[in-house]
CSV table of C-alpha atoms in Angstrom, one decimal:
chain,number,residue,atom,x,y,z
A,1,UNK,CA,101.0,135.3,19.8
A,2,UNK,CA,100.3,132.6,22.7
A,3,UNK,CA,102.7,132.8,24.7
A,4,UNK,CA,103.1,129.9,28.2
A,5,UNK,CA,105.4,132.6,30.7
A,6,UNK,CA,102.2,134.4,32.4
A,7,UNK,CA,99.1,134.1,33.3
A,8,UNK,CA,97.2,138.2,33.0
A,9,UNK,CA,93.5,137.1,33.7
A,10,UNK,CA,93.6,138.2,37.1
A,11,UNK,CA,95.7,141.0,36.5
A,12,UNK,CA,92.6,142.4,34.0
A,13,UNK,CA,90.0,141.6,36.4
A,14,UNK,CA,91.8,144.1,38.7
A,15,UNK,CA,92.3,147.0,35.6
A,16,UNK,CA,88.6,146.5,35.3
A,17,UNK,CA,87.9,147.1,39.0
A,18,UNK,CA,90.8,149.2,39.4
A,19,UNK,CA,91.2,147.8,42.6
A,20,UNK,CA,94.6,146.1,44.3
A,21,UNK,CA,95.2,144.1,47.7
A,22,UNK,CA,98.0,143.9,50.0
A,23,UNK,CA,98.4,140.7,48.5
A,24,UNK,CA,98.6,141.3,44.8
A,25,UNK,CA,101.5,143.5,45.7
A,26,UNK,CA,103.9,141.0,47.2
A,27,UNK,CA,105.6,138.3,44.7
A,28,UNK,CA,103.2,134.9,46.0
A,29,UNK,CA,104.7,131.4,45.6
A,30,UNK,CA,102.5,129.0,43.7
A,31,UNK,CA,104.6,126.2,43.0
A,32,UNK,CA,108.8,126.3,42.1
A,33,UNK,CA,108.7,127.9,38.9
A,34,UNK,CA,105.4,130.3,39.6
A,35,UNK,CA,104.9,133.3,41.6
A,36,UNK,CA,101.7,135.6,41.6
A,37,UNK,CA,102.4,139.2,41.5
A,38,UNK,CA,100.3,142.3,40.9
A,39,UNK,CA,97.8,140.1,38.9
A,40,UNK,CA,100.2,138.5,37.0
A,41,UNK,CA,100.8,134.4,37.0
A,42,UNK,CA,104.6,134.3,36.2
A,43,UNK,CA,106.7,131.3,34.8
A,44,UNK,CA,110.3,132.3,35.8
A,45,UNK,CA,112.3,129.9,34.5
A,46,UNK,CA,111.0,131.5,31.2
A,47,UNK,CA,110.4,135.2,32.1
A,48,UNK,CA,113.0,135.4,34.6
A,49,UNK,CA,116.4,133.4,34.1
A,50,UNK,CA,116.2,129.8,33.0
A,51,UNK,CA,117.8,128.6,36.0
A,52,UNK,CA,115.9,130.4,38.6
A,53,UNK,CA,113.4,128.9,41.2
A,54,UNK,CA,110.0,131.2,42.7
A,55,UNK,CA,111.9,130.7,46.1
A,56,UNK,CA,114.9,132.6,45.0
A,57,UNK,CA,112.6,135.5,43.9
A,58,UNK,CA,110.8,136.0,46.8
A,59,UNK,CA,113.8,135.8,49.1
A,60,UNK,CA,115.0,138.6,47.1
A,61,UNK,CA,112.0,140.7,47.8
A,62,UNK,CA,112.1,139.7,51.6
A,63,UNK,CA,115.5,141.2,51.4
A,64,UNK,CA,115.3,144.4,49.7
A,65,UNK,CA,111.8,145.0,51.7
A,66,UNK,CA,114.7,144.9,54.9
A,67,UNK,CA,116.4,147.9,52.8
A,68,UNK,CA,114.2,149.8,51.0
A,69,UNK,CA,110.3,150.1,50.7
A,70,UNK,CA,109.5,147.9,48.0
A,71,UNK,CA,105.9,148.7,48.2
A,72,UNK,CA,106.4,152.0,46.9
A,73,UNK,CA,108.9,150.5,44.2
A,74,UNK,CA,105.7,148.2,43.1
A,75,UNK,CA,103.3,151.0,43.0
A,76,UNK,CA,104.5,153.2,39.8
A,77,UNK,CA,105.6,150.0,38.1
A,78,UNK,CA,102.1,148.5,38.9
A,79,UNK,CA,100.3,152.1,37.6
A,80,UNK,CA,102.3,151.8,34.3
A,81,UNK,CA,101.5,147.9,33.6
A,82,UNK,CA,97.6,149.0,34.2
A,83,UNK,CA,98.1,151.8,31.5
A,84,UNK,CA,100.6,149.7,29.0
A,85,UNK,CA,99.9,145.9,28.9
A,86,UNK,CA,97.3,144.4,26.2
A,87,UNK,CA,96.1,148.3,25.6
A,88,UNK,CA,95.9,150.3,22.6
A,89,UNK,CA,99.0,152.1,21.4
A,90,UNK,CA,101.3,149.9,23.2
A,91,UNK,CA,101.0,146.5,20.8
A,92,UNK,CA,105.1,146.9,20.9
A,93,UNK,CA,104.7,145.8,24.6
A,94,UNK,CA,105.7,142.2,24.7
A,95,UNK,CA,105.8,141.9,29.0
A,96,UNK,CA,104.3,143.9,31.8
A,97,UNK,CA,106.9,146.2,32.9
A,98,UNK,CA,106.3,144.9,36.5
A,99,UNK,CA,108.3,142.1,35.2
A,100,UNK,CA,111.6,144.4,36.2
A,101,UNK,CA,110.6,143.9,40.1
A,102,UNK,CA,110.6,140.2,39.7
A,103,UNK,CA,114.3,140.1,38.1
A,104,UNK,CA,115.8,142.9,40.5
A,105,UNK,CA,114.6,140.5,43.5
A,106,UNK,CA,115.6,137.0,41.6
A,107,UNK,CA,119.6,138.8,40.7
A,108,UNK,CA,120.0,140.9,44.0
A,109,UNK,CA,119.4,137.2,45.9
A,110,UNK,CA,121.7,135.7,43.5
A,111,UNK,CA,124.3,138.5,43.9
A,112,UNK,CA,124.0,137.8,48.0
A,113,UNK,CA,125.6,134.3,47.2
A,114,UNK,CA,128.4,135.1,45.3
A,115,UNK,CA,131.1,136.3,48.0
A,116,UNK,CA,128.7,136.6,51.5
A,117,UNK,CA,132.1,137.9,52.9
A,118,UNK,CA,132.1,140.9,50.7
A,119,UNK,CA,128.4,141.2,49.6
A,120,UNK,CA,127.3,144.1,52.0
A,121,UNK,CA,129.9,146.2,49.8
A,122,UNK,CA,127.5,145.7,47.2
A,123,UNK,CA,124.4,145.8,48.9
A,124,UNK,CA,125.3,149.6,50.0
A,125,UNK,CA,125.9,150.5,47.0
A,126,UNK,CA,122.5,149.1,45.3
A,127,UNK,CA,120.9,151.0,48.0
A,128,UNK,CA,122.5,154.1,47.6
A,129,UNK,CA,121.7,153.9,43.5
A,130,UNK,CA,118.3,152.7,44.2
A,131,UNK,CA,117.4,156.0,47.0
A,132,UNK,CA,117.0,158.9,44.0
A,133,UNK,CA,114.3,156.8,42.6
A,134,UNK,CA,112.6,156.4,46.1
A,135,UNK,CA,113.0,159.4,47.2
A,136,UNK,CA,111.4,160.6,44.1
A,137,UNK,CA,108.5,158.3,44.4
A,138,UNK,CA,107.7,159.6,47.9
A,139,UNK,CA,107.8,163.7,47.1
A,140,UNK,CA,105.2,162.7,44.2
A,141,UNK,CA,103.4,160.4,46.5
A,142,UNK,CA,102.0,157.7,44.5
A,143,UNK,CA,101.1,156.1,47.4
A,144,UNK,CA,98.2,158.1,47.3
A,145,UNK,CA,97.2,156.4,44.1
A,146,UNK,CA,97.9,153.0,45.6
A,147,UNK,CA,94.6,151.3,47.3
A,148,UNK,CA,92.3,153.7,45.0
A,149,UNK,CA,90.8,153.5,41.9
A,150,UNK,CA,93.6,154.3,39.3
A,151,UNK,CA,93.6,157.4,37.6
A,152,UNK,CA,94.7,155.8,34.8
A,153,UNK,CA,91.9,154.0,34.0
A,154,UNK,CA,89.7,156.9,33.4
A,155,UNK,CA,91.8,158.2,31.3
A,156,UNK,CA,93.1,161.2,33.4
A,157,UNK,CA,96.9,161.6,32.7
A,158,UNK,CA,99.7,161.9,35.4
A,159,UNK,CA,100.8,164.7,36.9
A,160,UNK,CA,103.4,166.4,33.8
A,161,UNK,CA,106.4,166.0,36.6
A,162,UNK,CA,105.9,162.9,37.6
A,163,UNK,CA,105.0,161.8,34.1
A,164,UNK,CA,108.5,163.2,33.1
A,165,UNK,CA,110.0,161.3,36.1
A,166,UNK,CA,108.4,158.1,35.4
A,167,UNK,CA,110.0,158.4,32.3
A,168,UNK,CA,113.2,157.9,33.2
A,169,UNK,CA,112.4,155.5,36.6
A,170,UNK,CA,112.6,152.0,34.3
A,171,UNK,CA,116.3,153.3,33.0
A,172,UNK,CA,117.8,153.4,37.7
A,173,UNK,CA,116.8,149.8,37.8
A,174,UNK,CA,117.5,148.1,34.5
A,175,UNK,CA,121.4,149.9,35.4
A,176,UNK,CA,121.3,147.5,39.3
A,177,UNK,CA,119.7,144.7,37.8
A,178,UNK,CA,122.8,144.7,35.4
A,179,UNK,CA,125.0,145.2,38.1
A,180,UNK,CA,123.5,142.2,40.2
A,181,UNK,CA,123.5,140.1,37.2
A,182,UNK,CA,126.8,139.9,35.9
A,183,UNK,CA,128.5,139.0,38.9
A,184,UNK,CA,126.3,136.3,38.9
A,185,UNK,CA,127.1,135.1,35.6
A,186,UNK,CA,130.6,135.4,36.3
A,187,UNK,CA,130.7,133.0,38.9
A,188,UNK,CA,128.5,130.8,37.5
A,189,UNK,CA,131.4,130.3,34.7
A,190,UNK,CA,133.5,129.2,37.8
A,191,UNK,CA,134.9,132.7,38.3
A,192,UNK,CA,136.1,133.5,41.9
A,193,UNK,CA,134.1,136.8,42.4
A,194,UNK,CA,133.8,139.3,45.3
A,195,UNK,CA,133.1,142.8,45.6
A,196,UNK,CA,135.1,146.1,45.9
A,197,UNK,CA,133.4,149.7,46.8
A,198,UNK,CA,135.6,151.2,43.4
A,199,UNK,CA,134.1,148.8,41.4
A,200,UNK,CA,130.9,147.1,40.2
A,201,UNK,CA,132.5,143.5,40.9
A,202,UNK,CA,136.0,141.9,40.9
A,203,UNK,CA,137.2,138.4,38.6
A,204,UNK,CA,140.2,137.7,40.9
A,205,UNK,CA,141.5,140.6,40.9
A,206,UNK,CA,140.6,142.1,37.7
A,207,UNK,CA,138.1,145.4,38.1
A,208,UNK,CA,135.2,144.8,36.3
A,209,UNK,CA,132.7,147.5,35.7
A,210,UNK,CA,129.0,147.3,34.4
A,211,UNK,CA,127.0,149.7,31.8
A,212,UNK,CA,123.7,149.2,30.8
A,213,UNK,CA,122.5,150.6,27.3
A,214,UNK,CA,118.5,152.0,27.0
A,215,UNK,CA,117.3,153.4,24.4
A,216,UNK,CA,113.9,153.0,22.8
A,217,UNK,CA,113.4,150.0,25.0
A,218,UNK,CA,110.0,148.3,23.1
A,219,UNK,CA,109.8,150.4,19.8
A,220,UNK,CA,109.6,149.8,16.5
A,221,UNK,CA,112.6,147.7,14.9
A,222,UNK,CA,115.5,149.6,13.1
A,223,UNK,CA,117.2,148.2,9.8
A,224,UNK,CA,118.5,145.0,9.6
A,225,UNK,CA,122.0,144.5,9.0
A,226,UNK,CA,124.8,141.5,9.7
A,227,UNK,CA,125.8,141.0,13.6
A,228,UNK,CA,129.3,142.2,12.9
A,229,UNK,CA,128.5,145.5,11.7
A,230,UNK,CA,125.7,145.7,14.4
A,231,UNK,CA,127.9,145.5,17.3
A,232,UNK,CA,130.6,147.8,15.2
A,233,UNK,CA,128.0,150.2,15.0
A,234,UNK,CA,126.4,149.7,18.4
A,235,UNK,CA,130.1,150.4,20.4
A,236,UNK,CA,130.8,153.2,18.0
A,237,UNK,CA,127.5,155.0,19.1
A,238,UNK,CA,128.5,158.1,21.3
A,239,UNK,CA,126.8,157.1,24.2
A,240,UNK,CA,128.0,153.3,24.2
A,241,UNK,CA,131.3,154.8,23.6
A,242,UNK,CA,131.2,157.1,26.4
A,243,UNK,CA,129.9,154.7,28.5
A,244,UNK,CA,133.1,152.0,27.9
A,245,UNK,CA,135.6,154.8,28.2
A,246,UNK,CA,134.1,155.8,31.2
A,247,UNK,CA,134.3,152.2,32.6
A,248,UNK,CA,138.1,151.9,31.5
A,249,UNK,CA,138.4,155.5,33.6
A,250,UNK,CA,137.2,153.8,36.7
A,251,UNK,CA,139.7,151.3,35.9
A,252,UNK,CA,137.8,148.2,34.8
A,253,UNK,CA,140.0,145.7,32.8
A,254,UNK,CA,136.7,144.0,31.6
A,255,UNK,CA,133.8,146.1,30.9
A,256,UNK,CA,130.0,144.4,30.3
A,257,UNK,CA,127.7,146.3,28.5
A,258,UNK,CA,124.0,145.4,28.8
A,259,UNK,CA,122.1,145.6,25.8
A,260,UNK,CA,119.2,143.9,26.6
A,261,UNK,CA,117.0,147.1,26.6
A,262,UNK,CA,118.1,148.9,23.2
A,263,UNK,CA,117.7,148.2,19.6
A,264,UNK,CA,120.9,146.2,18.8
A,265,UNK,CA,120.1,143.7,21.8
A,266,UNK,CA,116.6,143.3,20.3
A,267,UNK,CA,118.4,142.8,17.1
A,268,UNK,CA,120.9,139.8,18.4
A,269,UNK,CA,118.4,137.7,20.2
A,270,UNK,CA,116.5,137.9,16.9
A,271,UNK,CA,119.5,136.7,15.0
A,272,UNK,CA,121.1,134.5,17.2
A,273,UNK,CA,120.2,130.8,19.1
A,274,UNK,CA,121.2,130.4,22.4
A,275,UNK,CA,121.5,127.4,21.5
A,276,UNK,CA,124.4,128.2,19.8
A,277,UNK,CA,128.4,127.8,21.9
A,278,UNK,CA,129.8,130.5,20.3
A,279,UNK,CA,127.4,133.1,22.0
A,280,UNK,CA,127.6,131.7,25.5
A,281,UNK,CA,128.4,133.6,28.6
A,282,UNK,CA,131.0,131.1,29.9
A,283,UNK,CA,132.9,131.3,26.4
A,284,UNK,CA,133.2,134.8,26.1
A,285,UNK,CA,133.8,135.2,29.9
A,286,UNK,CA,137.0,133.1,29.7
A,287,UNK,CA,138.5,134.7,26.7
A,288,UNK,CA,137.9,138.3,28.1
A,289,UNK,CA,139.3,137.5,31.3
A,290,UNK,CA,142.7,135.8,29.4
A,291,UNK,CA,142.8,139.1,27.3
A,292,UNK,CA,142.0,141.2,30.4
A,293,UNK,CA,145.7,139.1,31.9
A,294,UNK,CA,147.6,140.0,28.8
A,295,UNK,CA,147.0,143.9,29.2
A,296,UNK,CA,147.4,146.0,26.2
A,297,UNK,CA,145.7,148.8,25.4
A,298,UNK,CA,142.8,147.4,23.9
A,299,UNK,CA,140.2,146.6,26.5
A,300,UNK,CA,137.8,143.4,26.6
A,301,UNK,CA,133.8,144.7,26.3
A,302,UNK,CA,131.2,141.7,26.8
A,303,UNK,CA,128.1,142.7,24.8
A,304,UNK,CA,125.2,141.0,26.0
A,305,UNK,CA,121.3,140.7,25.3
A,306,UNK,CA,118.7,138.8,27.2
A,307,UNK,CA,115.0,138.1,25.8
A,308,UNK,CA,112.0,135.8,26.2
A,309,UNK,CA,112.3,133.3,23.3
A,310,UNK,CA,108.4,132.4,22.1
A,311,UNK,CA,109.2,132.0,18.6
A,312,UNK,CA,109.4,128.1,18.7
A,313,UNK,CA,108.1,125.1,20.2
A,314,UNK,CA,104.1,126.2,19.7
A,315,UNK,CA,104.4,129.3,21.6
A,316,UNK,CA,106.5,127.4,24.7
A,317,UNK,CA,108.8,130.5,25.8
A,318,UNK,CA,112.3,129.9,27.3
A,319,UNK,CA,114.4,132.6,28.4
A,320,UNK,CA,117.7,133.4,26.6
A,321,UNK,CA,121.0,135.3,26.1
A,322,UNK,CA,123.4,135.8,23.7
A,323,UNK,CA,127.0,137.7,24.9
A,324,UNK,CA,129.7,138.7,22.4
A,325,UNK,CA,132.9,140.2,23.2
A,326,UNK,CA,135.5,142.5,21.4
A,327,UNK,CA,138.4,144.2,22.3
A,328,UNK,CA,138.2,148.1,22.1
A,329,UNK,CA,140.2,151.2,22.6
A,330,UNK,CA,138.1,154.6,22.6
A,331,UNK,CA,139.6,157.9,22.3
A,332,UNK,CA,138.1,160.9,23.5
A,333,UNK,CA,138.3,163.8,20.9
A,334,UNK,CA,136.7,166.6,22.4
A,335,UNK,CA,134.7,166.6,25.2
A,336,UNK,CA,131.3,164.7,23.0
A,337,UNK,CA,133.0,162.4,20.5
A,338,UNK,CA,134.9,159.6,21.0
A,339,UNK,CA,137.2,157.5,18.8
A,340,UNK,CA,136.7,153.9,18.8
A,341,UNK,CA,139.2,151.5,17.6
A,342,UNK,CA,137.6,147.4,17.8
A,343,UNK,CA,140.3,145.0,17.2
A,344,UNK,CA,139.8,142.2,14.6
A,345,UNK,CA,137.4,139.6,15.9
């Protein structure tokens, strides 16, 4: 498929060299809607958000490099773009995992405006979820990688530990990129937000916590079947359930559930239009947050799923999302099954 979000020649002149500047790892502004990072020529009004400017993204980097070392973030991300993009095997691969970077710098900015007052709440709390994965990056020092030519491109295979731990890097940051988006997306429905250290985010003062779903993030397809008994089937999943329950334990009156990484958010954005009212973010929002006011015991749960859209318009891509809500009660049985009850849409 040709596809108008990215631009990978440079990026496979550097696989073939297996060589990497400085420069290619730091997001590089080319115009407002283009950066340059690790090889890549990015649109980001398509690849990123449709809103978002290059400025905003490499604010975001400037201001995570003040926290945390982002060059070693770039470096595993980098190594597994070299191994996956436009390489056999991995035809399932519709982006460059480096992408992730680009979206955790564009959000975490984003976040920063919300409530400035309360916004260092969150940022310690980013940084504290975001030290694990750094931490691990620096025992298995794949810095030592960095600058040289890549392992990978001989075909010599990681170490087996850090292979396992690479594994399961992706899953840290898609969690804080759902966490800095939300709240964003909140108050861009006109929601007064701020932040709270018990909870991901506060609407007023309604708790709001954030789950993000991965599972089998780019694999093959599952069975198709209507959106309603997708998303019945999706919340009734053990971990989803789990997840929500343990949301309404930390006492969130609104929980959002990203789904952008699993098989039933694949499934939405292939059967829905953005285009479409009924599956916008500020519709859903405002009903969830009127339930949310009416208490019950049947808790609001905004479903969403984002995607690059290149299936129109000649291969021009757009990025969207689709967001659903329900209202669900889960019941813990024993101490691996839950009980979900989803009221009548």
């Amino acid at each position: 498929m040709d596809v108008d979000f990215i631009d990978d020649a440079r990026f496979l002149a550097i696989r073939t060299s297996g060589i990497v500047t400085d420069k290619d790892s730091v997001p590089q502004i080319i115009d407002s809607d283009t950066v340059v990072f690790g090889g890549f020529k990015i649109k980001i009004s398509a690849a990123i958000y449709e809103s978002a400017k290059a400025a905003e993204v490499v604010d975001g980097w400037k201001m995570l490099q003040n926290e945390m070392p982002m060059d070693e973030l770039f470096q595993p991300y980098f190594l597994e773009t070299i191994r996956e993009w436009k390489t056999p095997g991995f035809e399932y691969a519709t982006e460059p995992i480096i992408l992730e970077l680009l979206r955790f710098c564009y959000w975490y900015y984003r976040c920063s405006q919300v409530d400035r007052s309360t916004f260092d709440t969150k940022k310690a709390r980013i940084v504290s979820e975001m030290s694990a994965d750094l931490g691990n990056i620096s025992q298995y020092k794949v810095s030592l990688h960095y600058g040289k030519r890549f392992e990978v491109k001989g075909g010599k295979p990681y170490d087996d530990e850090f292979e396992k731990f690479y594994i399961k890097l992706p899953t840290g940051l898609w969690s804080v990129i759902a966490e800095v988006k939300f709240p964003v997306l909140a108050s861009e429905a006109g929601l007064r937000v701020s932040f709270h250290k018990k909870h991901d985010f506060l609407i007023d003062d309604l708790p709001c916590e954030v789950k993000a779903i991965n599972d089998e993030p780019r694999g093959p397809e599952h069975d198709e079947q209507d959106i309603t008994s997708e998303i019945k089937s999706f919340i009734e999943r053990n971990k989803v359930a789990g997840d929500i329950d343990n949301g309404i334990g930390q006492g969130g009156r609104i929980i959002f559930v990203d789904a952008t990484r699993s098989t039933t958010g694949r499934f939405l954005n292939e059967k829905t239009s953005a285009e479409n009212p009924e599956f916008a973010f500020e519709k859903t929002i405002a009903t969830a947050v009127n339930n949310a006011r009416k208490g019950g015991s049947f808790t609001p749960v905004v479903i969403s799923a984002s995607a690059i859209d290149c299936r129109s318009d000649g291969g021009k891509c757009n990025y969207k999302t689709v967001t659903f809500l329900r209202s669900v009660q889960v019941k813990k049985e024993n101490k691996d099954k839950f009980k979900v009850h989803i009221a009548d849409v």
